Amino acid sequence: MHNLYVRKIYDLGWVKEISKYYPGNYGAPGVKRGPKRKRTPEDIERQNKTNREKKVQRLILANFHEGDWHLVLKYKKELRPESLAEAKKQVQKFLADMRKAYKKAGYQFKYIYVTERGKQGACHHHLIIEDIAGPELNTKKMVLKFWQYGSKAFIPLYEDGEFENLAEYIVKKETKEEAEGCTYSRSRNLIVPEPQREIIHRKRWKQEPRPEKGWYIIPDSIVNGFNPVTGYPYQHYTMRRIDPGGDSG
């Protein structure tokens, strides 16, 4: 008989992701179970994709904030690279120039990017970068200076769906073009979130979770469901800091 469950927390600075579940195949006496079924290869593939999206999303949330940039770098027709390898060299040179400028001003340059090849074969690059607008360094000016091949689209990051959509987009592009080596790349200085696990000695959690002091729960993030393999319940939700300015990092 097991009257306990696991609470797993990803602390991403200004956002916390919480999941609650029963360890292994153990439930608690009297806890309602859902239907069990064997996972199909499609289930496994879908779960792997979801896990990868969540991993990228956590990287974005832990390292970037509202007001940072989703940057799209494109090419003028006459300056298009002849190959994907050439396009990658060009974006890597751009990243090296940005890193050098940031370092000179006393900042670390953080990024995530993926290269996409369009239907007509034209490449463009999607990047997530920090925005710094100070007297010693201005991100927009640096981008305009170092990307000489075509247009630069600056799309501000917003919490409302943008982080989740971007993670999904990056993984989608990576899956679609991985045969050509279009995996996403990131700077080595990113925080890679690791979960904290706690054993809670209670039979069950509340269906409507309560936020920690100084945080609120994003309403549509609450999911109460049943693990299709074990039939036991789980709960996921996301909390956001009420004062993001109070975040030390």
PDB file of C-alpha atoms in Angstrom:
ATOM      1  CA  MET A   1       0.000   0.000   0.000  1.00  0.00           C
ATOM      2  CA  HIS A   2       1.515   3.358  -1.038  1.00  0.00           C
ATOM      3  CA  ASN A   3       0.139   6.672   0.253  1.00  0.00           C
ATOM      4  CA  LEU A   4       2.599   8.888  -1.565  1.00  0.00           C
ATOM      5  CA  TYR A   5       3.150  10.638  -4.878  1.00  0.00           C
ATOM      6  CA  VAL A   6       5.978  12.470  -6.634  1.00  0.00           C
ATOM      7  CA  ARG A   7       6.021  16.223  -7.237  1.00  0.00           C
ATOM      8  CA  LYS A   8       8.452  17.237  -9.995  1.00  0.00           C
ATOM      9  CA  ILE A   9       9.336  20.923 -10.392  1.00  0.00           C
ATOM     10  CA  TYR A  10      11.207  22.694 -13.180  1.00  0.00           C
ATOM     11  CA  ASP A  11      12.222  26.092 -11.769  1.00  0.00           C
ATOM     12  CA  LEU A  12      12.821  28.299 -14.818  1.00  0.00           C
ATOM     13  CA  GLY A  13      13.356  31.556 -12.912  1.00  0.00           C
ATOM     14  CA  TRP A  14      10.159  33.436 -13.723  1.00  0.00           C
ATOM     15  CA  VAL A  15       8.109  30.315 -14.505  1.00  0.00           C
ATOM     16  CA  LYS A  16       7.750  26.978 -12.678  1.00  0.00           C
ATOM     17  CA  GLU A  17       6.421  23.787 -14.281  1.00  0.00           C
ATOM     18  CA  ILE A  18       4.939  21.328 -11.796  1.00  0.00           C
ATOM     19  CA  SER A  19       3.865  17.740 -12.394  1.00  0.00           C
ATOM     20  CA  LYS A  20       2.441  15.264  -9.874  1.00  0.00           C
ATOM     21  CA  TYR A  21       2.251  11.535 -10.433  1.00  0.00           C
ATOM     22  CA  TYR A  22       2.522   8.160  -8.697  1.00  0.00           C
ATOM     23  CA  PRO A  23       5.958   6.477  -8.876  1.00  0.00           C
ATOM     24  CA  GLY A  24       6.319   3.415 -11.082  1.00  0.00           C
ATOM     25  CA  ASN A  25       3.165   1.308 -11.272  1.00  0.00           C
ATOM     26  CA  TYR A  26       2.079   2.222  -7.752  1.00  0.00           C
ATOM     27  CA  GLY A  27      -1.070   4.141  -7.025  1.00  0.00           C
ATOM     28  CA  ALA A  28      -2.818   4.807  -3.741  1.00  0.00           C
ATOM     29  CA  PRO A  29      -5.628   2.758  -2.226  1.00  0.00           C
ATOM     30  CA  GLY A  30      -9.010   4.107  -3.252  1.00  0.00           C
ATOM     31  CA  VAL A  31      -7.639   6.382  -5.985  1.00  0.00           C
ATOM     32  CA  LYS A  32      -9.725   6.206  -9.138  1.00  0.00           C
ATOM     33  CA  ARG A  33      -7.846   4.735 -12.123  1.00  0.00           C
ATOM     34  CA  GLY A  34      -8.421   5.385 -15.783  1.00  0.00           C
ATOM     35  CA  PRO A  35      -8.326   2.808 -18.597  1.00  0.00           C
ATOM     36  CA  LYS A  36      -4.963   1.157 -19.298  1.00  0.00           C
ATOM     37  CA  ARG A  37      -3.633   0.292 -22.733  1.00  0.00           C
ATOM     38  CA  LYS A  38      -0.372  -0.732 -24.344  1.00  0.00           C
ATOM     39  CA  ARG A  39       1.499   2.100 -26.030  1.00  0.00           C
ATOM     40  CA  THR A  40       1.703   1.918 -29.819  1.00  0.00           C
ATOM     41  CA  PRO A  41       4.792   3.006 -31.827  1.00  0.00           C
ATOM     42  CA  GLU A  42       2.754   6.119 -32.782  1.00  0.00           C
ATOM     43  CA  ASP A  43       2.175   6.878 -29.086  1.00  0.00           C
ATOM     44  CA  ILE A  44       5.917   6.582 -28.413  1.00  0.00           C
ATOM     45  CA  GLU A  45       6.821   8.781 -31.389  1.00  0.00           C
ATOM     46  CA  ARG A  46       4.264  11.404 -30.339  1.00  0.00           C
ATOM     47  CA  GLN A  47       5.533  11.339 -26.736  1.00  0.00           C
ATOM     48  CA  ASN A  48       9.160  11.692 -27.867  1.00  0.00           C
ATOM     49  CA  LYS A  49       8.201  14.722 -29.972  1.00  0.00           C
ATOM     50  CA  THR A  50       6.302  16.268 -27.039  1.00  0.00           C
ATOM     51  CA  ASN A  51       9.255  15.650 -24.709  1.00  0.00           C
ATOM     52  CA  ARG A  52      11.626  17.322 -27.181  1.00  0.00           C
ATOM     53  CA  GLU A  53       9.303  20.318 -27.556  1.00  0.00           C
ATOM     54  CA  LYS A  54       9.100  20.664 -23.760  1.00  0.00           C
ATOM     55  CA  LYS A  55      12.901  20.463 -23.514  1.00  0.00           C
ATOM     56  CA  VAL A  56      13.335  23.272 -26.059  1.00  0.00           C
ATOM     57  CA  GLN A  57      10.554  25.296 -24.417  1.00  0.00           C
ATOM     58  CA  ARG A  58      12.261  24.999 -21.016  1.00  0.00           C
ATOM     59  CA  LEU A  59      15.554  26.128 -22.553  1.00  0.00           C
ATOM     60  CA  ILE A  60      13.787  29.202 -23.957  1.00  0.00           C
ATOM     61  CA  LEU A  61      11.934  29.982 -20.715  1.00  0.00           C
ATOM     62  CA  ALA A  62      15.031  29.537 -18.520  1.00  0.00           C
ATOM     63  CA  ASN A  63      17.246  31.762 -20.663  1.00  0.00           C
ATOM     64  CA  PHE A  64      15.047  34.345 -22.414  1.00  0.00           C
ATOM     65  CA  HIS A  65      12.316  36.734 -21.325  1.00  0.00           C
ATOM     66  CA  GLU A  66       9.495  38.831 -22.697  1.00  0.00           C
ATOM     67  CA  GLY A  67      10.951  41.520 -24.930  1.00  0.00           C
ATOM     68  CA  ASP A  68      13.826  39.361 -26.196  1.00  0.00           C
ATOM     69  CA  TRP A  69      13.820  38.590 -29.919  1.00  0.00           C
ATOM     70  CA  HIS A  70      12.660  35.879 -32.244  1.00  0.00           C
ATOM     71  CA  LEU A  71      14.900  36.968 -35.120  1.00  0.00           C
ATOM     72  CA  VAL A  72      14.393  35.823 -38.722  1.00  0.00           C
ATOM     73  CA  LEU A  73      17.350  36.326 -41.074  1.00  0.00           C
ATOM     74  CA  LYS A  74      16.644  36.073 -44.800  1.00  0.00           C
ATOM     75  CA  TYR A  75      18.584  36.468 -48.061  1.00  0.00           C
ATOM     76  CA  LYS A  76      18.265  38.767 -51.034  1.00  0.00           C
ATOM     77  CA  LYS A  77      17.716  36.687 -54.154  1.00  0.00           C
ATOM     78  CA  GLU A  78      21.144  37.503 -55.600  1.00  0.00           C
ATOM     79  CA  LEU A  79      22.894  36.684 -52.308  1.00  0.00           C
ATOM     80  CA  ARG A  80      21.329  33.291 -51.655  1.00  0.00           C
ATOM     81  CA  PRO A  81      23.862  30.609 -50.659  1.00  0.00           C
ATOM     82  CA  GLU A  82      24.392  27.716 -53.050  1.00  0.00           C
ATOM     83  CA  SER A  83      24.054  25.071 -50.345  1.00  0.00           C
ATOM     84  CA  LEU A  84      22.784  24.462 -46.841  1.00  0.00           C
ATOM     85  CA  ALA A  85      26.404  24.106 -45.679  1.00  0.00           C
ATOM     86  CA  GLU A  86      27.204  27.592 -47.000  1.00  0.00           C
ATOM     87  CA  ALA A  87      24.103  29.035 -45.282  1.00  0.00           C
ATOM     88  CA  LYS A  88      25.224  27.484 -41.993  1.00  0.00           C
ATOM     89  CA  LYS A  89      28.725  28.957 -42.359  1.00  0.00           C
ATOM     90  CA  GLN A  90      27.189  32.394 -42.909  1.00  0.00           C
ATOM     91  CA  VAL A  91      24.924  32.241 -39.860  1.00  0.00           C
ATOM     92  CA  GLN A  92      27.778  30.880 -37.734  1.00  0.00           C
ATOM     93  CA  LYS A  93      29.969  33.827 -38.818  1.00  0.00           C
ATOM     94  CA  PHE A  94      27.102  36.148 -37.837  1.00  0.00           C
ATOM     95  CA  LEU A  95      26.866  34.458 -34.410  1.00  0.00           C
ATOM     96  CA  ALA A  96      30.645  34.724 -33.906  1.00  0.00           C
ATOM     97  CA  ASP A  97      30.534  38.468 -34.706  1.00  0.00           C
ATOM     98  CA  MET A  98      27.632  38.964 -32.281  1.00  0.00           C
ATOM     99  CA  ARG A  99      29.432  36.974 -29.558  1.00  0.00           C
ATOM    100  CA  LYS A 100      32.556  39.104 -29.999  1.00  0.00           C
ATOM    101  CA  ALA A 101      30.575  42.372 -29.774  1.00  0.00           C
ATOM    102  CA  TYR A 102      28.732  41.187 -26.650  1.00  0.00           C
ATOM    103  CA  LYS A 103      31.953  40.044 -24.989  1.00  0.00           C
ATOM    104  CA  LYS A 104      33.631  43.389 -25.707  1.00  0.00           C
ATOM    105  CA  ALA A 105      30.726  45.146 -23.942  1.00  0.00           C
ATOM    106  CA  GLY A 106      30.903  42.729 -20.986  1.00  0.00           C
ATOM    107  CA  TYR A 107      27.910  40.535 -21.867  1.00  0.00           C
ATOM    108  CA  GLN A 108      27.447  36.861 -22.696  1.00  0.00           C
ATOM    109  CA  PHE A 109      25.716  36.198 -26.016  1.00  0.00           C
ATOM    110  CA  LYS A 110      22.992  33.539 -25.727  1.00  0.00           C
ATOM    111  CA  TYR A 111      21.125  32.047 -28.660  1.00  0.00           C
ATOM    112  CA  ILE A 112      19.105  29.154 -30.070  1.00  0.00           C
ATOM    113  CA  TYR A 113      18.739  28.819 -33.841  1.00  0.00           C
ATOM    114  CA  VAL A 114      17.499  26.549 -36.593  1.00  0.00           C
ATOM    115  CA  THR A 115      17.980  26.922 -40.368  1.00  0.00           C
ATOM    116  CA  GLU A 116      15.019  26.319 -42.647  1.00  0.00           C
ATOM    117  CA  ARG A 117      15.043  25.598 -46.361  1.00  0.00           C
ATOM    118  CA  GLY A 118      11.915  26.822 -48.194  1.00  0.00           C
ATOM    119  CA  LYS A 119       9.994  25.032 -50.945  1.00  0.00           C
ATOM    120  CA  GLN A 120      12.025  26.789 -53.627  1.00  0.00           C
ATOM    121  CA  GLY A 121      15.289  25.839 -51.897  1.00  0.00           C
ATOM    122  CA  ALA A 122      15.929  29.287 -50.345  1.00  0.00           C
ATOM    123  CA  CYS A 123      17.313  29.193 -46.801  1.00  0.00           C
ATOM    124  CA  HIS A 124      16.532  31.428 -43.862  1.00  0.00           C
ATOM    125  CA  HIS A 125      17.409  31.298 -40.176  1.00  0.00           C
ATOM    126  CA  HIS A 126      15.233  31.476 -37.047  1.00  0.00           C
ATOM    127  CA  LEU A 127      17.038  32.656 -33.920  1.00  0.00           C
ATOM    128  CA  ILE A 128      16.121  33.424 -30.336  1.00  0.00           C
ATOM    129  CA  ILE A 129      18.437  36.027 -28.825  1.00  0.00           C
ATOM    130  CA  GLU A 130      18.502  38.379 -25.838  1.00  0.00           C
ATOM    131  CA  ASP A 131      17.684  42.035 -26.368  1.00  0.00           C
ATOM    132  CA  ILE A 132      20.125  44.512 -24.855  1.00  0.00           C
ATOM    133  CA  ALA A 133      19.541  48.206 -25.512  1.00  0.00           C
ATOM    134  CA  GLY A 134      22.150  50.184 -23.625  1.00  0.00           C
ATOM    135  CA  PRO A 135      24.797  52.810 -24.359  1.00  0.00           C
ATOM    136  CA  GLU A 136      27.539  50.159 -24.493  1.00  0.00           C
ATOM    137  CA  LEU A 137      25.586  47.615 -26.584  1.00  0.00           C
ATOM    138  CA  ASN A 138      22.476  47.680 -28.757  1.00  0.00           C
ATOM    139  CA  THR A 139      21.319  44.288 -30.040  1.00  0.00           C
ATOM    140  CA  LYS A 140      19.280  45.622 -32.978  1.00  0.00           C
ATOM    141  CA  LYS A 141      22.161  47.783 -34.219  1.00  0.00           C
ATOM    142  CA  MET A 142      24.557  44.826 -33.980  1.00  0.00           C
ATOM    143  CA  VAL A 143      22.191  42.594 -35.996  1.00  0.00           C
ATOM    144  CA  LEU A 144      21.807  45.270 -38.678  1.00  0.00           C
ATOM    145  CA  LYS A 145      25.583  45.640 -38.812  1.00  0.00           C
ATOM    146  CA  PHE A 146      26.512  41.948 -38.977  1.00  0.00           C
ATOM    147  CA  TRP A 147      23.781  40.455 -41.222  1.00  0.00           C
ATOM    148  CA  GLN A 148      24.511  41.793 -44.704  1.00  0.00           C
ATOM    149  CA  TYR A 149      22.752  39.171 -46.851  1.00  0.00           C
ATOM    150  CA  GLY A 150      19.151  40.332 -46.692  1.00  0.00           C
ATOM    151  CA  SER A 151      16.224  41.244 -44.452  1.00  0.00           C
ATOM    152  CA  LYS A 152      16.107  41.045 -40.657  1.00  0.00           C
ATOM    153  CA  ALA A 153      12.723  40.540 -38.941  1.00  0.00           C
ATOM    154  CA  PHE A 154      12.605  41.313 -35.201  1.00  0.00           C
ATOM    155  CA  ILE A 155       9.617  39.622 -33.516  1.00  0.00           C
ATOM    156  CA  PRO A 156       9.363  40.340 -29.761  1.00  0.00           C
ATOM    157  CA  LEU A 157       8.891  37.330 -27.505  1.00  0.00           C
ATOM    158  CA  TYR A 158       5.673  37.302 -25.514  1.00  0.00           C
ATOM    159  CA  GLU A 159       4.674  34.889 -22.775  1.00  0.00           C
ATOM    160  CA  ASP A 160       1.213  34.346 -24.237  1.00  0.00           C
ATOM    161  CA  GLY A 161       1.817  31.230 -26.341  1.00  0.00           C
ATOM    162  CA  GLU A 162       4.932  32.514 -28.137  1.00  0.00           C
ATOM    163  CA  PHE A 163       7.439  30.427 -26.157  1.00  0.00           C
ATOM    164  CA  GLU A 164       5.413  27.255 -26.624  1.00  0.00           C
ATOM    165  CA  ASN A 165       4.783  27.951 -30.326  1.00  0.00           C
ATOM    166  CA  LEU A 166       8.460  28.674 -30.970  1.00  0.00           C
ATOM    167  CA  ALA A 167       9.579  25.435 -29.322  1.00  0.00           C
ATOM    168  CA  GLU A 168       7.036  23.499 -31.389  1.00  0.00           C
ATOM    169  CA  TYR A 169       8.178  25.284 -34.561  1.00  0.00           C
ATOM    170  CA  ILE A 170      11.876  24.577 -33.943  1.00  0.00           C
ATOM    171  CA  VAL A 171      11.248  20.863 -33.323  1.00  0.00           C
ATOM    172  CA  LYS A 172       8.936  20.660 -36.348  1.00  0.00           C
ATOM    173  CA  LYS A 173      11.563  22.188 -38.658  1.00  0.00           C
ATOM    174  CA  GLU A 174      14.258  19.989 -37.142  1.00  0.00           C
ATOM    175  CA  THR A 175      12.177  16.817 -37.701  1.00  0.00           C
ATOM    176  CA  LYS A 176      11.218  17.823 -41.240  1.00  0.00           C
ATOM    177  CA  GLU A 177      14.769  18.547 -42.358  1.00  0.00           C
ATOM    178  CA  GLU A 178      16.960  16.476 -40.046  1.00  0.00           C
ATOM    179  CA  ALA A 179      18.035  14.321 -43.000  1.00  0.00           C
ATOM    180  CA  GLU A 180      19.809  17.448 -44.237  1.00  0.00           C
ATOM    181  CA  GLY A 181      21.311  18.220 -40.853  1.00  0.00           C
ATOM    182  CA  CYS A 182      18.800  20.902 -39.803  1.00  0.00           C
ATOM    183  CA  THR A 183      18.976  20.216 -36.074  1.00  0.00           C
ATOM    184  CA  TYR A 184      18.702  23.263 -33.844  1.00  0.00           C
ATOM    185  CA  SER A 185      21.857  24.678 -32.305  1.00  0.00           C
ATOM    186  CA  ARG A 186      22.369  26.645 -29.120  1.00  0.00           C
ATOM    187  CA  SER A 187      25.104  28.508 -27.328  1.00  0.00           C
ATOM    188  CA  ARG A 188      26.924  26.519 -24.656  1.00  0.00           C
ATOM    189  CA  ASN A 189      26.256  29.146 -21.987  1.00  0.00           C
ATOM    190  CA  LEU A 190      22.517  28.411 -21.729  1.00  0.00           C
ATOM    191  CA  ILE A 191      21.056  27.225 -18.439  1.00  0.00           C
ATOM    192  CA  VAL A 192      19.865  23.634 -18.970  1.00  0.00           C
ATOM    193  CA  PRO A 193      16.996  23.131 -16.495  1.00  0.00           C
ATOM    194  CA  GLU A 194      17.026  20.022 -14.318  1.00  0.00           C
ATOM    195  CA  PRO A 195      13.958  18.971 -12.313  1.00  0.00           C
ATOM    196  CA  GLN A 196      13.701  18.822  -8.525  1.00  0.00           C
ATOM    197  CA  ARG A 197      11.800  15.751  -7.321  1.00  0.00           C
ATOM    198  CA  GLU A 198      10.018  15.536  -3.980  1.00  0.00           C
ATOM    199  CA  ILE A 199       8.194  12.601  -2.406  1.00  0.00           C
ATOM    200  CA  ILE A 200       4.899  13.822  -0.940  1.00  0.00           C
ATOM    201  CA  HIS A 201       3.485  11.535   1.741  1.00  0.00           C
ATOM    202  CA  ARG A 202      -0.155  12.031   0.936  1.00  0.00           C
ATOM    203  CA  LYS A 203      -2.724   9.913  -0.814  1.00  0.00           C
ATOM    204  CA  ARG A 204      -3.851  12.532  -3.349  1.00  0.00           C
ATOM    205  CA  TRP A 205      -3.305  16.092  -4.557  1.00  0.00           C
ATOM    206  CA  LYS A 206      -5.955  18.809  -4.935  1.00  0.00           C
ATOM    207  CA  GLN A 207      -7.739  18.952  -8.307  1.00  0.00           C
ATOM    208  CA  GLU A 208      -7.388  22.751  -8.138  1.00  0.00           C
ATOM    209  CA  PRO A 209      -3.770  23.397  -7.093  1.00  0.00           C
ATOM    210  CA  ARG A 210      -2.817  26.454  -5.048  1.00  0.00           C
ATOM    211  CA  PRO A 211       0.028  28.751  -6.145  1.00  0.00           C
ATOM    212  CA  GLU A 212       3.045  29.531  -3.994  1.00  0.00           C
ATOM    213  CA  LYS A 213       3.192  32.969  -2.394  1.00  0.00           C
ATOM    214  CA  GLY A 214       4.272  35.551  -4.989  1.00  0.00           C
ATOM    215  CA  TRP A 215       3.185  33.321  -7.892  1.00  0.00           C
ATOM    216  CA  TYR A 216      -0.022  32.663  -9.819  1.00  0.00           C
ATOM    217  CA  ILE A 217      -1.144  29.599 -11.767  1.00  0.00           C
ATOM    218  CA  ILE A 218      -1.736  30.072 -15.508  1.00  0.00           C
ATOM    219  CA  PRO A 219      -5.377  28.874 -15.703  1.00  0.00           C
ATOM    220  CA  ASP A 220      -5.324  26.877 -18.969  1.00  0.00           C
ATOM    221  CA  SER A 221      -2.068  25.170 -17.930  1.00  0.00           C
ATOM    222  CA  ILE A 222      -3.835  22.887 -15.396  1.00  0.00           C
ATOM    223  CA  VAL A 223      -4.200  19.347 -16.750  1.00  0.00           C
ATOM    224  CA  ASN A 224      -5.683  16.503 -14.713  1.00  0.00           C
ATOM    225  CA  GLY A 225      -5.420  13.234 -16.617  1.00  0.00           C
ATOM    226  CA  PHE A 226      -4.665   9.515 -16.442  1.00  0.00           C
ATOM    227  CA  ASN A 227      -1.463   7.797 -17.524  1.00  0.00           C
ATOM    228  CA  PRO A 228      -2.593   5.476 -20.369  1.00  0.00           C
ATOM    229  CA  VAL A 229      -0.006   2.826 -19.417  1.00  0.00           C
ATOM    230  CA  THR A 230      -0.598   2.603 -15.637  1.00  0.00           C
ATOM    231  CA  GLY A 231      -4.120   4.037 -15.501  1.00  0.00           C
ATOM    232  CA  TYR A 232      -3.084   6.191 -12.517  1.00  0.00           C
ATOM    233  CA  PRO A 233      -3.819   9.937 -12.405  1.00  0.00           C
ATOM    234  CA  TYR A 234      -1.368  12.787 -12.977  1.00  0.00           C
ATOM    235  CA  GLN A 235      -1.510  16.567 -12.808  1.00  0.00           C
ATOM    236  CA  HIS A 236       0.494  19.225 -14.687  1.00  0.00           C
ATOM    237  CA  TYR A 237       0.361  23.014 -14.313  1.00  0.00           C
ATOM    238  CA  THR A 238       2.528  26.099 -14.727  1.00  0.00           C
ATOM    239  CA  MET A 239       3.067  28.953 -12.261  1.00  0.00           C
ATOM    240  CA  ARG A 240       4.325  32.406 -13.165  1.00  0.00           C
ATOM    241  CA  ARG A 241       6.018  34.916 -10.866  1.00  0.00           C
ATOM    242  CA  ILE A 242       3.738  37.870 -10.101  1.00  0.00           C
ATOM    243  CA  ASP A 243       6.668  40.301 -10.291  1.00  0.00           C
ATOM    244  CA  PRO A 244       9.040  39.087 -13.047  1.00  0.00           C
ATOM    245  CA  GLY A 245      11.308  42.048 -12.210  1.00  0.00           C
ATOM    246  CA  GLY A 246      12.026  40.366  -8.902  1.00  0.00           C
ATOM    247  CA  ASP A 247      13.684  37.471 -10.697  1.00  0.00           C
ATOM    248  CA  SER A 248      17.407  37.371 -10.088  1.00  0.00           C
ATOM    249  CA  GLY A 249      18.071  35.142 -13.086  1.00  0.00           C
TER     250      GLY A 249
END
